[in-house]
């Protein structure tokens, strides 16, 4: 793993860890709406907490690598996180939860592009 991580740029390590953490986060936050719809809310909450642990185990190193080693500001990390969240959430909502694909997702994505521009323009 050390040899592999030394070959992968720190910025890419950050992004890949954020993507992986977002997959777990999305499943933890929204997966119970389909899988545990008839279970009591506290059952869904405990299962979601277990899934969210995996998210935290990826999110914390992502932010530490991104900020302490790759040199991203906290604001840049947050905007990256939000863009990745939308990129993971939309396919999950449409493909897994069978939500309709709405034009509003495109408008939200365009707003995120603006956020990325403004947070990275002086980097």
PDB file of C-alpha atoms in Angstrom:
ATOM      1  CA  UNK A   1       0.000   0.000   0.000  1.00  0.00           C
ATOM      2  CA  UNK A   2       2.855   2.397   0.755  1.00  0.00           C
ATOM      3  CA  UNK A   3       4.360   1.927  -2.709  1.00  0.00           C
ATOM      4  CA  UNK A   4       0.969   2.524  -4.309  1.00  0.00           C
ATOM      5  CA  UNK A   5       0.195   5.597  -2.217  1.00  0.00           C
ATOM      6  CA  UNK A   6       3.596   7.070  -3.041  1.00  0.00           C
ATOM      7  CA  UNK A   7       2.817   6.716  -6.759  1.00  0.00           C
ATOM      8  CA  UNK A   8      -0.587   8.401  -6.521  1.00  0.00           C
ATOM      9  CA  UNK A   9      -0.467  12.211  -6.206  1.00  0.00           C
ATOM     10  CA  UNK A  10      -1.720  13.550  -2.873  1.00  0.00           C
ATOM     11  CA  UNK A  11      -4.459  15.565  -4.551  1.00  0.00           C
ATOM     12  CA  UNK A  12      -5.764  12.427  -6.293  1.00  0.00           C
ATOM     13  CA  UNK A  13      -5.558  10.445  -3.045  1.00  0.00           C
ATOM     14  CA  UNK A  14      -7.695  13.144  -1.450  1.00  0.00           C
ATOM     15  CA  UNK A  15     -10.312  13.038  -4.210  1.00  0.00           C
ATOM     16  CA  UNK A  16     -10.464   9.234  -4.296  1.00  0.00           C
ATOM     17  CA  UNK A  17     -10.888   9.021  -0.531  1.00  0.00           C
ATOM     18  CA  UNK A  18     -13.606  11.689  -0.668  1.00  0.00           C
ATOM     19  CA  UNK A  19     -15.445   9.775  -3.402  1.00  0.00           C
ATOM     20  CA  UNK A  20     -15.255   6.530  -1.422  1.00  0.00           C
ATOM     21  CA  UNK A  21     -16.401   8.244   1.773  1.00  0.00           C
ATOM     22  CA  UNK A  22     -19.321   9.814  -0.094  1.00  0.00           C
ATOM     23  CA  UNK A  23     -20.490   6.445  -1.352  1.00  0.00           C
ATOM     24  CA  UNK A  24     -20.725   5.245   2.249  1.00  0.00           C
ATOM     25  CA  UNK A  25     -22.280   8.516   3.379  1.00  0.00           C
ATOM     26  CA  UNK A  26     -24.975   8.367   0.721  1.00  0.00           C
ATOM     27  CA  UNK A  27     -25.794   4.760   1.555  1.00  0.00           C
ATOM     28  CA  UNK A  28     -25.899   5.589   5.280  1.00  0.00           C
ATOM     29  CA  UNK A  29     -28.085   8.649   4.839  1.00  0.00           C
ATOM     30  CA  UNK A  30     -30.476   7.433   2.151  1.00  0.00           C
ATOM     31  CA  UNK A  31     -30.133   3.670   1.688  1.00  0.00           C
ATOM     32  CA  UNK A  32     -32.454   2.944   4.609  1.00  0.00           C
ATOM     33  CA  UNK A  33     -35.290   4.662   2.730  1.00  0.00           C
ATOM     34  CA  UNK A  34     -35.401   1.663   0.414  1.00  0.00           C
ATOM     35  CA  UNK A  35     -33.827  -1.179   2.398  1.00  0.00           C
ATOM     36  CA  UNK A  36     -35.301  -0.505   5.829  1.00  0.00           C
ATOM     37  CA  UNK A  37     -38.490   1.354   4.970  1.00  0.00           C
ATOM     38  CA  UNK A  38     -40.601  -0.796   7.284  1.00  0.00           C
ATOM     39  CA  UNK A  39     -38.040  -1.027  10.103  1.00  0.00           C
ATOM     40  CA  UNK A  40     -38.302   1.260  13.135  1.00  0.00           C
ATOM     41  CA  UNK A  41     -36.367   4.506  12.748  1.00  0.00           C
ATOM     42  CA  UNK A  42     -33.920   3.559  15.515  1.00  0.00           C
ATOM     43  CA  UNK A  43     -32.986   0.341  13.676  1.00  0.00           C
ATOM     44  CA  UNK A  44     -32.280   2.376  10.549  1.00  0.00           C
ATOM     45  CA  UNK A  45     -30.306   4.888  12.622  1.00  0.00           C
ATOM     46  CA  UNK A  46     -28.063   2.243  14.210  1.00  0.00           C
ATOM     47  CA  UNK A  47     -27.403   0.536  10.890  1.00  0.00           C
ATOM     48  CA  UNK A  48     -26.721   3.923   9.290  1.00  0.00           C
ATOM     49  CA  UNK A  49     -24.267   4.777  12.072  1.00  0.00           C
ATOM     50  CA  UNK A  50     -22.393   1.574  11.340  1.00  0.00           C
ATOM     51  CA  UNK A  51     -22.163   2.443   7.664  1.00  0.00           C
ATOM     52  CA  UNK A  52     -21.196   6.018   8.518  1.00  0.00           C
ATOM     53  CA  UNK A  53     -18.214   4.714  10.481  1.00  0.00           C
ATOM     54  CA  UNK A  54     -16.720   3.586   7.166  1.00  0.00           C
ATOM     55  CA  UNK A  55     -17.372   7.075   5.821  1.00  0.00           C
ATOM     56  CA  UNK A  56     -15.485   8.672   8.709  1.00  0.00           C
ATOM     57  CA  UNK A  57     -12.600   6.235   8.350  1.00  0.00           C
ATOM     58  CA  UNK A  58     -12.177   7.537   4.790  1.00  0.00           C
ATOM     59  CA  UNK A  59     -13.222  11.168   5.278  1.00  0.00           C
ATOM     60  CA  UNK A  60     -10.795  11.974   8.078  1.00  0.00           C
ATOM     61  CA  UNK A  61      -7.697  10.760   6.190  1.00  0.00           C
ATOM     62  CA  UNK A  62      -8.956  12.487   3.036  1.00  0.00           C
ATOM     63  CA  UNK A  63      -9.150  15.833   4.817  1.00  0.00           C
ATOM     64  CA  UNK A  64      -5.834  15.318   6.610  1.00  0.00           C
ATOM     65  CA  UNK A  65      -4.013  14.358   3.402  1.00  0.00           C
ATOM     66  CA  UNK A  66      -5.741  17.119   1.458  1.00  0.00           C
ATOM     67  CA  UNK A  67      -5.083  19.874   3.977  1.00  0.00           C
ATOM     68  CA  UNK A  68      -1.861  18.877   5.709  1.00  0.00           C
ATOM     69  CA  UNK A  69      -0.020  17.301   2.777  1.00  0.00           C
ATOM     70  CA  UNK A  70      -1.621  18.379  -0.513  1.00  0.00           C
ATOM     71  CA  UNK A  71      -2.089  21.975   0.635  1.00  0.00           C
ATOM     72  CA  UNK A  72      -5.819  22.408   0.009  1.00  0.00           C
ATOM     73  CA  UNK A  73      -7.532  25.013   2.142  1.00  0.00           C
ATOM     74  CA  UNK A  74     -10.431  23.932   4.324  1.00  0.00           C
ATOM     75  CA  UNK A  75     -12.779  25.836   2.007  1.00  0.00           C
ATOM     76  CA  UNK A  76     -11.417  24.008  -1.026  1.00  0.00           C
ATOM     77  CA  UNK A  77     -11.870  20.673   0.711  1.00  0.00           C
ATOM     78  CA  UNK A  78     -15.454  21.558   1.632  1.00  0.00           C
ATOM     79  CA  UNK A  79     -16.380  22.599  -1.902  1.00  0.00           C
ATOM     80  CA  UNK A  80     -14.729  19.450  -3.298  1.00  0.00           C
ATOM     81  CA  UNK A  81     -16.776  17.439  -0.809  1.00  0.00           C
ATOM     82  CA  UNK A  82     -20.019  19.093  -1.903  1.00  0.00           C
ATOM     83  CA  UNK A  83     -19.326  18.581  -5.607  1.00  0.00           C
ATOM     84  CA  UNK A  84     -18.469  14.945  -5.005  1.00  0.00           C
ATOM     85  CA  UNK A  85     -21.579  14.561  -2.852  1.00  0.00           C
ATOM     86  CA  UNK A  86     -23.776  15.751  -5.712  1.00  0.00           C
ATOM     87  CA  UNK A  87     -21.911  13.564  -8.213  1.00  0.00           C
ATOM     88  CA  UNK A  88     -22.472  10.493  -6.023  1.00  0.00           C
ATOM     89  CA  UNK A  89     -25.985  11.370  -4.863  1.00  0.00           C
ATOM     90  CA  UNK A  90     -27.643  11.959  -8.240  1.00  0.00           C
ATOM     91  CA  UNK A  91     -26.849   8.531  -9.727  1.00  0.00           C
ATOM     92  CA  UNK A  92     -27.729   6.887  -6.395  1.00  0.00           C
ATOM     93  CA  UNK A  93     -31.085   8.672  -6.237  1.00  0.00           C
ATOM     94  CA  UNK A  94     -31.943   7.955  -9.866  1.00  0.00           C
ATOM     95  CA  UNK A  95     -30.592   4.416 -10.262  1.00  0.00           C
ATOM     96  CA  UNK A  96     -31.037   2.949  -6.780  1.00  0.00           C
ATOM     97  CA  UNK A  97     -33.912   4.879  -5.237  1.00  0.00           C
ATOM     98  CA  UNK A  98     -35.663   5.260  -8.615  1.00  0.00           C
ATOM     99  CA  UNK A  99     -36.172   9.001  -8.153  1.00  0.00           C
ATOM    100  CA  UNK A 100     -36.883  10.912 -11.366  1.00  0.00           C
ATOM    101  CA  UNK A 101     -33.954  12.721 -12.948  1.00  0.00           C
ATOM    102  CA  UNK A 102     -34.829  16.406 -12.763  1.00  0.00           C
ATOM    103  CA  UNK A 103     -33.415  19.414 -14.518  1.00  0.00           C
ATOM    104  CA  UNK A 104     -32.877  20.908 -11.057  1.00  0.00           C
ATOM    105  CA  UNK A 105     -29.906  18.552 -10.630  1.00  0.00           C
ATOM    106  CA  UNK A 106     -28.281  20.235 -13.634  1.00  0.00           C
ATOM    107  CA  UNK A 107     -28.894  23.710 -12.186  1.00  0.00           C
ATOM    108  CA  UNK A 108     -27.471  22.595  -8.845  1.00  0.00           C
ATOM    109  CA  UNK A 109     -24.418  21.194 -10.629  1.00  0.00           C
ATOM    110  CA  UNK A 110     -23.908  24.492 -12.474  1.00  0.00           C
ATOM    111  CA  UNK A 111     -24.032  26.338  -9.154  1.00  0.00           C
ATOM    112  CA  UNK A 112     -21.394  23.942  -7.857  1.00  0.00           C
ATOM    113  CA  UNK A 113     -19.201  24.687 -10.874  1.00  0.00           C
ATOM    114  CA  UNK A 114     -19.418  28.341  -9.870  1.00  0.00           C
ATOM    115  CA  UNK A 115     -18.484  27.439  -6.292  1.00  0.00           C
ATOM    116  CA  UNK A 116     -15.465  25.478  -7.538  1.00  0.00           C
ATOM    117  CA  UNK A 117     -14.387  28.405  -9.690  1.00  0.00           C
ATOM    118  CA  UNK A 118     -14.579  30.904  -6.859  1.00  0.00           C
ATOM    119  CA  UNK A 119     -12.902  28.728  -4.223  1.00  0.00           C
ATOM    120  CA  UNK A 120     -10.014  27.691  -6.521  1.00  0.00           C
ATOM    121  CA  UNK A 121      -9.509  30.836  -8.632  1.00  0.00           C
ATOM    122  CA  UNK A 122      -6.721  32.268  -6.478  1.00  0.00           C
ATOM    123  CA  UNK A 123      -5.049  28.926  -5.739  1.00  0.00           C
TER     124      UNK A 123
END
